[in-house]
mmCIF file of C-alpha atoms in Angstrom:
data_model
loop_
_atom_site.group_PDB
_atom_site.id
_atom_site.type_symbol
_atom_site.label_atom_id
_atom_site.label_comp_id
_atom_site.label_asym_id
_atom_site.label_seq_id
_atom_site.Cartn_x
_atom_site.Cartn_y
_atom_site.Cartn_z
ATOM 1 C CA ARG N 1101 -15.053 87.093 27.554
ATOM 2 C CA SER N 1102 -16.422 83.977 29.301
ATOM 3 C CA ILE N 1103 -19.134 85.941 31.154
ATOM 4 C CA PHE N 1104 -20.157 87.387 27.760
ATOM 5 C CA ARG N 1105 -20.304 83.943 26.227
ATOM 6 C CA ILE N 1106 -22.415 82.653 29.129
ATOM 7 C CA ALA N 1107 -24.803 85.589 28.772
ATOM 8 C CA ILE N 1108 -25.240 84.869 25.094
ATOM 9 C CA CYS N 1109 -25.825 81.153 25.755
ATOM 10 C CA ALA N 1110 -28.446 82.037 28.439
ATOM 11 C CA ALA N 1111 -30.180 84.389 25.956
ATOM 12 C CA ILE N 1112 -30.272 81.622 23.348
ATOM 13 C CA LEU N 1113 -31.670 79.139 25.929
ATOM 14 C CA THR N 1114 -34.250 81.715 26.927
ATOM 15 C CA THR N 1115 -35.393 82.087 23.310
ATOM 16 C CA ILE N 1116 -35.601 78.353 22.818
ATOM 17 C CA GLY N 1117 -37.389 77.921 26.158
ATOM 18 C CA ILE N 1118 -39.996 80.562 25.395
ATOM 19 C CA SER N 1119 -40.838 79.154 21.987
ATOM 20 C CA GLY N 1120 -40.739 75.574 23.127
ATOM 21 C CA ALA N 1121 -42.716 75.714 26.385
ATOM 22 C CA SER N 1122 -46.347 74.921 25.873
ATOM 23 C CA ALA N 1123 -47.527 74.180 29.376
ATOM 24 C CA ARG N 1124 -47.839 76.620 32.215
ATOM 25 C CA THR N 1125 -45.293 76.186 34.925
ATOM 26 C CA PRO N 1126 -46.939 77.382 38.175
ATOM 27 C CA TYR N 1127 -44.979 77.836 41.424
ATOM 28 C CA THR N 1128 -45.927 74.947 43.670
ATOM 29 C CA ARG N 1129 -45.089 73.591 47.132
ATOM 30 C CA GLY N 1130 -42.249 71.214 47.108
ATOM 31 C CA GLU N 1131 -40.672 72.440 43.906
ATOM 32 C CA LYS N 1132 -36.868 72.208 43.926
ATOM 33 C CA SER N 1133 -34.186 73.613 41.664
ATOM 34 C CA PHE N 1134 -30.419 73.407 41.447
ATOM 35 C CA GLY N 1135 -27.847 75.231 39.263
ATOM 36 C CA PRO N 1136 -24.849 77.445 38.832
ATOM 37 C CA ARG N 1137 -24.668 81.137 39.348
ATOM 38 C CA ILE N 1138 -22.084 83.734 38.205
ATOM 39 C CA GLY N 1139 -21.838 87.356 39.037
ATOM 40 C CA PHE N 1140 -19.913 90.357 40.194
ATOM 41 C CA ALA N 1141 -18.908 91.312 43.770
ATOM 42 C CA ALA N 1142 -18.442 95.066 44.368
ATOM 43 C CA ARG N 1143 -16.374 94.622 47.529
ATOM 44 C CA ASN N 1144 -13.230 93.764 45.496
ATOM 45 C CA THR N 1145 -14.632 94.452 42.051
ATOM 46 C CA SER N 1146 -14.221 90.771 41.083
ATOM 47 C CA ALA N 1147 -16.194 87.936 39.574
ATOM 48 C CA SER N 1148 -18.016 85.418 41.667
ATOM 49 C CA ALA N 1149 -19.371 81.979 41.013
ATOM 50 C CA GLY N 1150 -21.294 79.379 43.019
ATOM 51 C CA LEU N 1151 -24.071 76.809 43.246
ATOM 52 C CA VAL N 1152 -27.598 77.412 44.552
ATOM 53 C CA PHE N 1153 -30.369 75.034 45.651
ATOM 54 C CA GLU N 1154 -33.940 76.210 46.055
ATOM 55 C CA TYR N 1155 -36.900 74.565 47.911
ATOM 56 C CA SER N 1156 -40.401 76.013 47.771
ATOM 57 C CA PHE N 1157 -42.392 75.735 51.037
ATOM 58 C CA SER N 1158 -45.358 77.384 49.332
ATOM 59 C CA ARG N 1159 -46.291 79.460 46.330
ATOM 60 C CA HIS N 1160 -44.825 82.540 47.982
ATOM 61 C CA VAL N 1161 -41.977 81.316 50.237
ATOM 62 C CA ARG N 1162 -38.845 79.379 49.443
ATOM 63 C CA ILE N 1163 -35.430 78.836 50.922
ATOM 64 C CA ALA N 1164 -32.272 79.150 48.840
ATOM 65 C CA PRO N 1165 -28.980 78.060 50.300
ATOM 66 C CA GLN N 1166 -25.923 78.702 48.199
ATOM 67 C CA ALA N 1167 -22.137 78.450 48.356
ATOM 68 C CA GLY N 1168 -19.745 80.300 46.225
ATOM 69 C CA ILE N 1169 -16.389 81.978 45.819
ATOM 70 C CA ILE N 1170 -15.361 85.512 45.166
ATOM 71 C CA PHE N 1171 -12.288 85.433 42.935
ATOM 72 C CA ARG N 1172 -9.096 87.239 43.906
ATOM 73 C CA HIS N 1173 -8.669 90.875 42.919
ATOM 74 C CA LYS N 1174 -6.906 93.586 44.751
ATOM 75 C CA ASP N 1175 -5.326 90.877 46.942
ATOM 76 C CA LEU N 1176 -8.745 89.949 48.400
ATOM 77 C CA ASP N 1177 -10.855 86.811 47.781
ATOM 78 C CA ALA N 1178 -13.521 84.947 49.746
ATOM 79 C CA LEU N 1179 -15.614 81.879 50.294
ATOM 80 C CA ALA N 1180 -19.293 82.750 50.918
ATOM 81 C CA ILE N 1181 -22.175 80.750 52.198
ATOM 82 C CA ASP N 1182 -25.670 82.240 52.116
ATOM 83 C CA VAL N 1183 -29.086 81.035 53.308
ATOM 84 C CA ASP N 1184 -31.661 83.311 51.840
ATOM 85 C CA VAL N 1185 -35.430 83.258 51.890
ATOM 86 C CA HIS N 1186 -37.177 84.320 48.687
ATOM 87 C CA PHE N 1187 -40.745 85.614 48.563
ATOM 88 C CA PRO N 1188 -41.737 85.104 44.904
ATOM 89 C CA ILE N 1189 -44.601 87.244 43.329
ATOM 90 C CA PRO N 1190 -45.523 85.493 40.109
ATOM 91 C CA PHE N 1191 -46.929 87.403 37.130
ATOM 92 C CA SER N 1192 -47.290 87.034 33.395
ATOM 93 C CA GLY N 1193 -49.113 83.686 33.700
ATOM 94 C CA ASP N 1194 -46.591 82.381 36.264
ATOM 95 C CA ARG N 1195 -43.772 82.561 33.707
ATOM 96 C CA LEU N 1196 -42.054 85.439 35.429
ATOM 97 C CA ALA N 1197 -41.649 86.166 39.134
ATOM 98 C CA PHE N 1198 -40.223 89.070 41.063
ATOM 99 C CA TYR N 1199 -38.846 88.258 44.537
ATOM 100 C CA PRO N 1200 -37.580 90.251 47.504
ATOM 101 C CA LEU N 1201 -35.068 88.236 49.553
ATOM 102 C CA ALA N 1202 -33.651 88.316 53.044
ATOM 103 C CA GLY N 1203 -31.094 85.985 54.640
ATOM 104 C CA ILE N 1204 -27.931 85.323 56.545
ATOM 105 C CA ASN N 1205 -24.373 85.113 55.233
ATOM 106 C CA PHE N 1206 -21.066 83.647 56.365
ATOM 107 C CA THR N 1207 -18.042 84.804 54.471
ATOM 108 C CA SER N 1208 -14.354 83.835 54.977
ATOM 109 C CA TRP N 1209 -12.258 86.657 53.526
ATOM 110 C CA SER N 1210 -8.578 86.142 52.672
ATOM 111 C CA ARG N 1211 -6.278 89.117 52.317
ATOM 112 C CA HIS N 1212 -3.067 88.253 50.449
ATOM 113 C CA GLY N 1213 0.237 90.106 50.537
ATOM 114 C CA ILE N 1214 4.037 89.823 50.309
ATOM 115 C CA SER N 1215 6.122 90.461 53.398
ATOM 116 C CA PRO N 1216 8.827 93.079 52.504
ATOM 117 C CA ASP N 1217 11.207 91.573 55.005
ATOM 118 C CA THR N 1218 11.138 87.951 53.975
ATOM 119 C CA ASN N 1219 9.560 88.251 50.479
ATOM 120 C CA LYS N 1220 7.129 85.426 51.416
ATOM 121 C CA ASP N 1221 3.342 85.265 51.020
ATOM 122 C CA VAL N 1222 1.570 86.573 54.057
ATOM 123 C CA SER N 1223 -2.179 85.810 54.071
ATOM 124 C CA ALA N 1224 -4.700 86.823 56.737
ATOM 125 C CA HIS N 1225 -8.166 85.243 56.998
ATOM 126 C CA LEU N 1226 -11.120 86.930 58.526
ATOM 127 C CA ASN N 1227 -14.511 85.193 59.082
ATOM 128 C CA ARG N 1228 -17.644 87.268 59.239
ATOM 129 C CA PHE N 1229 -21.371 86.731 59.643
ATOM 130 C CA GLY N 1230 -23.781 89.136 58.071
ATOM 131 C CA GLY N 1231 -27.239 89.731 56.794
ATOM 132 C CA ASN N 1232 -28.547 89.804 53.125
ATOM 133 C CA ALA N 1233 -31.218 91.906 51.577
ATOM 134 C CA GLY N 1234 -32.063 92.183 47.886
ATOM 135 C CA VAL N 1235 -34.325 91.504 44.962
ATOM 136 C CA GLY N 1236 -34.459 89.083 42.067
ATOM 137 C CA LEU N 1237 -36.243 88.310 38.854
ATOM 138 C CA GLU N 1238 -36.680 84.897 37.369
ATOM 139 C CA MET N 1239 -38.165 83.466 34.262
ATOM 140 C CA LYS N 1240 -39.362 79.960 33.789
ATOM 141 C CA CYS N 1241 -38.441 78.888 30.274
ATOM 142 C CA THR N 1242 -39.832 75.386 30.437
ATOM 143 C CA THR N 1243 -41.160 73.133 33.230
ATOM 144 C CA THR N 1244 -37.563 72.079 33.934
ATOM 145 C CA LEU N 1245 -35.495 75.219 33.214
ATOM 146 C CA LYS N 1246 -35.415 78.634 34.710
ATOM 147 C CA LEU N 1247 -33.143 81.712 34.463
ATOM 148 C CA ASN N 1248 -32.706 84.401 37.150
ATOM 149 C CA VAL N 1249 -30.969 87.657 37.906
ATOM 150 C CA GLU N 1250 -30.428 88.759 41.466
ATOM 151 C CA ALA N 1251 -28.973 91.771 43.261
ATOM 152 C CA LYS N 1252 -28.312 91.895 46.973
ATOM 153 C CA TYR N 1253 -26.382 93.740 49.608
ATOM 154 C CA THR N 1254 -24.613 92.037 52.490
ATOM 155 C CA VAL N 1255 -24.282 93.958 55.734
ATOM 156 C CA MET N 1256 -21.328 92.819 57.845
ATOM 157 C CA LYS N 1257 -18.576 94.305 59.945
ATOM 158 C CA THR N 1258 -15.346 95.236 58.029
ATOM 159 C CA TYR N 1259 -16.391 93.807 54.547
ATOM 160 C CA PRO N 1260 -19.928 94.813 53.515
ATOM 161 C CA GLY N 1261 -20.690 94.754 49.819
ATOM 162 C CA ALA N 1262 -23.142 94.373 46.977
ATOM 163 C CA GLN N 1263 -23.326 91.444 44.537
ATOM 164 C CA VAL N 1264 -25.168 91.031 41.241
ATOM 165 C CA SER N 1265 -25.506 87.545 39.773
ATOM 166 C CA ALA N 1266 -27.187 85.580 37.005
ATOM 167 C CA GLY N 1267 -28.052 81.886 37.127
ATOM 168 C CA ILE N 1268 -29.660 78.967 35.273
ATOM 169 C CA ALA N 1269 -31.364 76.152 37.151
ATOM 170 C CA TYR N 1270 -32.866 72.734 36.618
ATOM 171 C CA VAL N 1271 -36.281 72.455 38.149
ATOM 172 C CA PHE N 1272 -37.409 69.136 39.549
#
């Protein structure tokens, strides 16, 4: 229900942003943005949430470090840290941009269980490095607000998986 409410709020903000934005918002060097992101992790079919910061080195290259959590489901949860590089391709008067992405990932997976002998929680942690590849689409609603949707696949030993996420960010 909460994801549905957030999606409705994002749609309303998008509508307000499109009608209220009068100036063009070009992609420029030094542009920064920060905001929350929510999504779905296919590895354990669970929700994910995190924060992302983006810094543009040029019109077509930016770095996007992010940290987030994958919520527990099927006795598996994780803490994930990504450093991705986006390659935005603006169109529609610089209001929309499609971007391929590539990056590195560190994930600390936790597998939870109950020991049948002692009836106590038995958790195992597994840390893995991996690589990300994916695509995204973003829309600049105003000069200080943008929305995005992103899909990526993380290749790593033992726990590879896909993620789909949506975010809202403050541009400064």
